[in-house]
Coordinates of C-alpha atoms in Angstrom, one line a residue:
Chain I
M526 CA -48.8 27.6 -40.1
E527 CA -47.5 31.0 -40.4
R528 CA -46.9 33.2 -38.2
V529 CA -47.6 37.1 -37.8
P530 CA -44.4 38.8 -36.1
I531 CA -45.3 42.0 -34.1
L532 CA -42.7 44.6 -33.9
K533 CA -42.5 46.8 -30.6
I534 CA -41.5 50.7 -31.5
G535 CA -41.6 53.0 -28.1
S536 CA -45.2 51.7 -27.0
I537 CA -47.0 50.7 -29.7
L538 CA -47.2 47.4 -31.4
L539 CA -46.9 47.4 -35.2
V540 CA -48.2 44.1 -37.0
S541 CA -47.5 44.5 -40.9
I542 CA -49.8 41.5 -42.2
Q543 CA -47.5 40.7 -45.0
V544 CA -49.2 36.9 -45.4
D545 CA -52.9 35.7 -47.1
M546 CA -53.8 34.4 -43.6
S547 CA -55.2 31.2 -43.2
D548 CA -58.4 31.3 -40.6
Q549 CA -55.9 29.6 -37.7
T550 CA -52.9 32.2 -38.0
A551 CA -55.7 35.0 -38.3
V552 CA -57.1 33.7 -34.4
Q553 CA -53.0 33.3 -33.7
L554 CA -52.5 36.8 -34.4
Q555 CA -55.0 37.9 -32.0
E556 CA -53.9 35.6 -29.0
D557 CA -49.9 36.8 -29.5
L558 CA -51.2 40.2 -29.9
A559 CA -53.1 40.3 -26.4
E560 CA -50.3 38.6 -25.1
R561 CA -47.9 41.2 -26.0
I562 CA -49.7 44.1 -25.1
V563 CA -49.8 42.7 -21.5
A564 CA -46.2 42.0 -21.5
T565 CA -44.7 45.0 -23.0
G566 CA -47.8 47.3 -21.6
A567 CA -48.0 49.0 -25.0
H568 CA -50.5 51.4 -25.5
G569 CA -51.3 51.5 -29.0
V570 CA -51.7 48.7 -31.9
L571 CA -51.2 49.7 -35.2
I572 CA -52.1 47.0 -37.6
D573 CA -50.8 47.6 -41.9
I574 CA -52.7 45.4 -44.4
T575 CA -51.2 47.5 -46.9
A576 CA -50.4 43.9 -48.2
L577 CA -53.6 42.3 -47.9
D578 CA -55.8 41.8 -51.2
I579 CA -58.6 41.0 -49.5
V580 CA -60.4 41.3 -46.2
D581 CA -63.1 38.7 -46.0
S582 CA -65.6 38.5 -43.0
F583 CA -63.1 36.1 -40.9
V584 CA -60.2 38.3 -41.5
G585 CA -63.0 41.6 -40.3
R586 CA -64.1 40.2 -37.5
M587 CA -60.3 39.7 -36.3
L588 CA -59.4 43.3 -36.3
S589 CA -62.8 44.0 -34.7
T590 CA -62.0 41.4 -32.0
I591 CA -58.6 42.3 -32.0
A592 CA -59.6 46.6 -31.3
S593 CA -62.1 44.9 -28.8
I594 CA -59.6 42.8 -26.7
S595 CA -56.8 45.7 -26.7
K596 CA -59.3 48.6 -25.6
V597 CA -60.0 46.1 -22.4
L598 CA -56.2 46.2 -21.8
D599 CA -55.6 49.6 -22.3
A600 CA -54.6 50.3 -25.8
E601 CA -55.4 51.8 -28.6
T602 CA -56.0 50.0 -32.2
V603 CA -55.6 51.2 -35.4
V604 CA -55.8 50.0 -39.0
V605 CA -53.7 51.4 -41.8
G606 CA -53.2 50.9 -45.6
M607 CA -56.4 49.4 -46.4
R608 CA -56.5 49.4 -49.9
P609 CA -59.7 51.3 -51.9
A610 CA -60.7 47.7 -53.4
V611 CA -60.9 45.9 -50.2
A612 CA -63.1 49.1 -48.9
I613 CA -65.2 49.1 -51.6
T614 CA -65.7 45.2 -51.2
L615 CA -66.3 45.2 -47.7
V616 CA -69.1 47.5 -47.3
E617 CA -70.9 45.9 -50.1
L618 CA -70.0 42.2 -48.0
G619 CA -71.8 43.8 -45.2
L620 CA -69.2 44.1 -43.2
S621 CA -68.9 47.7 -40.8
L622 CA -65.6 46.9 -38.8
N623 CA -67.1 48.1 -35.4
G624 CA -64.9 49.9 -33.3
I625 CA -62.1 49.9 -35.4
R626 CA -60.1 53.3 -35.9
T627 CA -58.5 53.5 -39.6
A628 CA -55.9 55.8 -40.7
L629 CA -54.4 56.1 -44.7
N630 CA -51.0 55.3 -43.2
V631 CA -48.6 54.2 -40.5
E632 CA -47.6 57.6 -40.3
R633 CA -51.3 59.5 -39.5
G634 CA -51.8 55.5 -37.3
M635 CA -49.4 56.7 -34.8
E636 CA -50.6 60.2 -34.6
L637 CA -54.2 59.3 -33.9
I638 CA -52.6 56.3 -31.0
A639 CA -50.8 59.1 -29.2
A640 CA -54.0 62.2 -30.3
A641 CA -56.1 59.2 -28.1
R642 CA -53.4 58.7 -25.2
D643 CA -53.2 61.9 -24.9
D644 CA -56.9 62.8 -24.1
D645 CA -57.1 60.0 -22.2
Q646 CA -54.4 61.5 -19.7
D647 CA -56.1 64.8 -19.3
L648 CA -59.0 63.0 -18.2
D649 CA -56.6 60.9 -15.8
E650 CA -54.3 63.9 -14.3
D651 CA -56.0 63.8 -10.9
E652 CA -56.2 60.0 -10.5
D653 CA -52.8 59.3 -10.9
D654 CA -52.2 58.2 -7.4
A655 CA -53.6 54.5 -8.3
G656 CA -50.2 53.0 -8.4
P657 CA -48.0 52.3 -11.4
D658 CA -48.4 48.6 -11.6
G659 CA -51.4 48.4 -8.8
G660 CA -53.7 47.2 -11.5
P661 CA -55.1 48.2 -14.9
A662 CA -56.3 51.2 -13.6
T663 CA -60.4 51.4 -13.9
E664 CA -61.7 53.8 -16.3
T665 CA -65.2 53.7 -17.2
T666 CA -66.0 56.8 -18.7
A667 CA -62.7 58.3 -20.1
S668 CA -62.0 56.2 -23.6
R669 CA -64.4 56.8 -26.5
Chain L
M1289 CA -49.8 29.9 -58.4
T1290 CA -50.2 33.3 -60.0
V1291 CA -48.6 32.2 -63.4
G1292 CA -49.4 29.4 -65.7
V1293 CA -52.9 28.9 -65.2
D1294 CA -54.5 26.4 -67.6
L1295 CA -57.9 28.3 -68.6
G1296 CA -58.6 25.5 -71.1
Q1297 CA -60.3 23.1 -68.4
P1298 CA -61.9 23.7 -64.8
Q1299 CA -59.1 23.5 -62.0
T1300 CA -60.2 22.2 -59.0
Q1301 CA -59.4 22.7 -55.2
E1302 CA -60.4 19.8 -52.7
V1303 CA -61.3 21.7 -49.4
R1304 CA -60.3 19.9 -46.2
A1305 CA -58.7 22.0 -44.0
D1306 CA -57.8 25.9 -43.2
E1307 CA -54.6 26.1 -45.6
D1308 CA -57.3 25.0 -48.9
V1309 CA -59.3 27.9 -48.4
V1310 CA -56.2 30.2 -49.0
R1311 CA -55.4 27.6 -52.0
V1312 CA -59.1 28.4 -53.1
R1313 CA -58.3 32.3 -53.0
Q1314 CA -55.1 32.2 -54.8
L1315 CA -56.5 30.3 -57.9
V1316 CA -59.6 32.2 -58.1
R1317 CA -57.6 35.2 -58.0
A1318 CA -55.3 33.9 -60.8
V1319 CA -58.5 32.9 -63.2
A1320 CA -59.8 36.1 -62.5
V1321 CA -56.4 37.7 -63.6
A1322 CA -55.8 36.2 -66.4
V1323 CA -59.6 36.9 -67.5
K1324 CA -58.9 40.4 -67.1
L1325 CA -61.6 41.4 -64.7
S1326 CA -61.0 44.5 -63.1
L1327 CA -59.2 45.2 -59.8
V1328 CA -62.1 45.9 -57.9
D1329 CA -64.0 42.4 -59.6
Q1330 CA -61.4 40.9 -59.0
T1331 CA -61.2 41.8 -55.0
K1332 CA -65.1 40.9 -54.9
L1333 CA -64.9 37.5 -56.7
V1334 CA -62.0 36.2 -54.1
T1335 CA -63.8 38.1 -51.2
A1336 CA -66.9 36.1 -51.8
A1337 CA -64.6 32.8 -52.9
S1338 CA -63.4 33.0 -49.6
E1339 CA -66.9 33.2 -48.0
L1340 CA -68.0 30.4 -49.7
A1341 CA -65.2 27.9 -49.6
R1342 CA -65.1 28.5 -45.9
N1343 CA -68.9 27.8 -45.4
T1344 CA -67.5 24.4 -47.7
L1345 CA -65.2 23.7 -45.1
V1346 CA -67.2 24.4 -41.8
Y1347 CA -70.9 23.9 -42.4
G1348 CA -70.3 21.3 -45.1
G1349 CA -67.7 19.2 -43.8
G1350 CA -65.1 19.9 -46.9
G1351 CA -65.7 19.5 -50.4
T1352 CA -64.3 20.7 -53.7
V1353 CA -64.3 24.2 -55.5
D1354 CA -64.2 23.9 -59.3
V1355 CA -63.0 27.4 -61.3
M1356 CA -63.3 28.0 -64.5
T1357 CA -63.9 30.7 -67.6
A1358 CA -66.7 31.6 -68.9
D1359 CA -68.5 33.0 -72.2
N1360 CA -71.2 34.4 -72.6
G1361 CA -70.3 35.5 -76.4
R1362 CA -70.1 38.8 -75.3
R1363 CA -68.0 38.9 -72.1
R1364 CA -65.9 36.6 -70.6
G1365 CA -66.1 35.9 -66.8
V1366 CA -65.2 33.6 -63.7
R1367 CA -67.1 30.7 -62.5
I1368 CA -66.8 29.0 -59.4
V1369 CA -68.7 25.8 -57.9
F1370 CA -69.0 25.0 -54.6
A1371 CA -70.4 21.4 -53.6
D1372 CA -69.9 19.7 -50.5
S1373 CA -72.0 16.4 -49.1
G1374 CA -72.9 17.8 -46.0
P1375 CA -75.8 18.4 -44.2
G1376 CA -77.4 20.8 -46.9
I1377 CA -79.5 24.1 -45.6
A1378 CA -83.0 23.1 -44.4
D1379 CA -84.8 27.1 -44.8
L1380 CA -82.7 28.8 -47.8
D1381 CA -84.3 31.9 -47.3
L1382 CA -82.9 31.9 -43.7
A1383 CA -79.7 31.5 -44.5
L1384 CA -79.7 34.1 -47.1
T1385 CA -80.6 36.4 -44.5
D1386 CA -77.9 39.1 -43.4
G1387 CA -76.8 38.3 -40.3
Y1388 CA -78.2 34.7 -39.8
T1389 CA -75.5 32.1 -38.4
T1390 CA -76.1 28.8 -37.3
G1391 CA -72.0 28.3 -36.7
G1392 CA -71.3 31.4 -34.5
G1393 CA -70.0 33.8 -37.6
L1394 CA -70.9 36.8 -38.8
G1395 CA -74.0 35.3 -40.8
L1396 CA -72.7 37.8 -43.5
G1397 CA -70.9 34.7 -45.5
L1398 CA -73.9 33.4 -47.7
S1399 CA -75.8 37.0 -48.4
G1400 CA -72.5 39.5 -48.6
A1401 CA -71.2 36.4 -51.1
R1402 CA -74.3 36.6 -53.1
R1403 CA -73.9 40.9 -52.9
L1404 CA -70.5 40.6 -54.7
V1405 CA -70.8 38.3 -57.9
D1406 CA -72.7 39.2 -60.7
E1407 CA -74.7 35.5 -60.9
F1408 CA -75.3 33.2 -58.1
E1409 CA -76.9 29.6 -57.6
I1410 CA -77.7 27.1 -54.7
D1411 CA -78.9 24.0 -55.1
T1412 CA -79.4 22.3 -51.8
A1413 CA -81.5 20.6 -49.1
A1414 CA -81.6 19.1 -45.9
G1415 CA -79.3 15.9 -46.3
Q1416 CA -78.3 16.2 -49.7
G1417 CA -75.4 18.3 -49.7
T1418 CA -75.2 22.0 -51.2
R1419 CA -73.8 23.4 -54.5
I1420 CA -73.4 27.2 -55.0
T1421 CA -72.4 28.4 -58.8
V1422 CA -71.4 31.9 -59.2
T1423 CA -70.3 33.7 -61.8
K1424 CA -68.6 37.2 -62.2
W1425 CA -68.6 38.9 -65.5
S1426 CA -65.7 41.1 -67.2
R1427 CA -66.8 44.7 -67.8

């Protein structure tokens, strides 16, 4: 089984999917990403799907699940580089990619993650006593 | 896989494992390119094939996928037949409803695939296996 590499750039994890993934590879990526988010303390996940010539319901669901997992682990997910034909097909298929933020390219995706982080920090400013590594700072209302 | 597709006769791909679904996508893509479907139509057809091949594997317990060219005198197209000898589909109307699933997926496989192709035929009954034929025509 092929494995999709995960790169760390600053506090962002970058995943560029370059292979036609089998379902198993997609599930593996989901698990690998969750582990890497926790291990690195990353606050953003950027998934580049420029090379994907289709996104079917399985991969679509994987992207949604990754976004949800990241959110629970205090990281923002942005999917970038969707091809126009893929977007048209996804909509017709009936897939809504719940909870996924998208951007046209990697650069804009990084800006989006940085902006989301700034918003969170503004809201968090008064509660910084929570301790640096004292478990997840529970945040019930801040993120959107 | 993308070159040297013999368009003269149907190409058969067994679907027994996860990787076979990937092979089905590649085969369908190659034939769709050879028949000169537009990029959007290629994408729709390959996506539909991916959904249906996964169904063949997951619900049908495996089977075969035949990919062939079609010609109706005016237009060329790609026809794909997904066949399994699994449990079949007892309630077809229900199975074709958006969001209905027995397998924990999103329930978009059958209904979504049908929207992505031009022709969609399904032949199934409880205990009789399932045979789905789809066709996409060039514009």
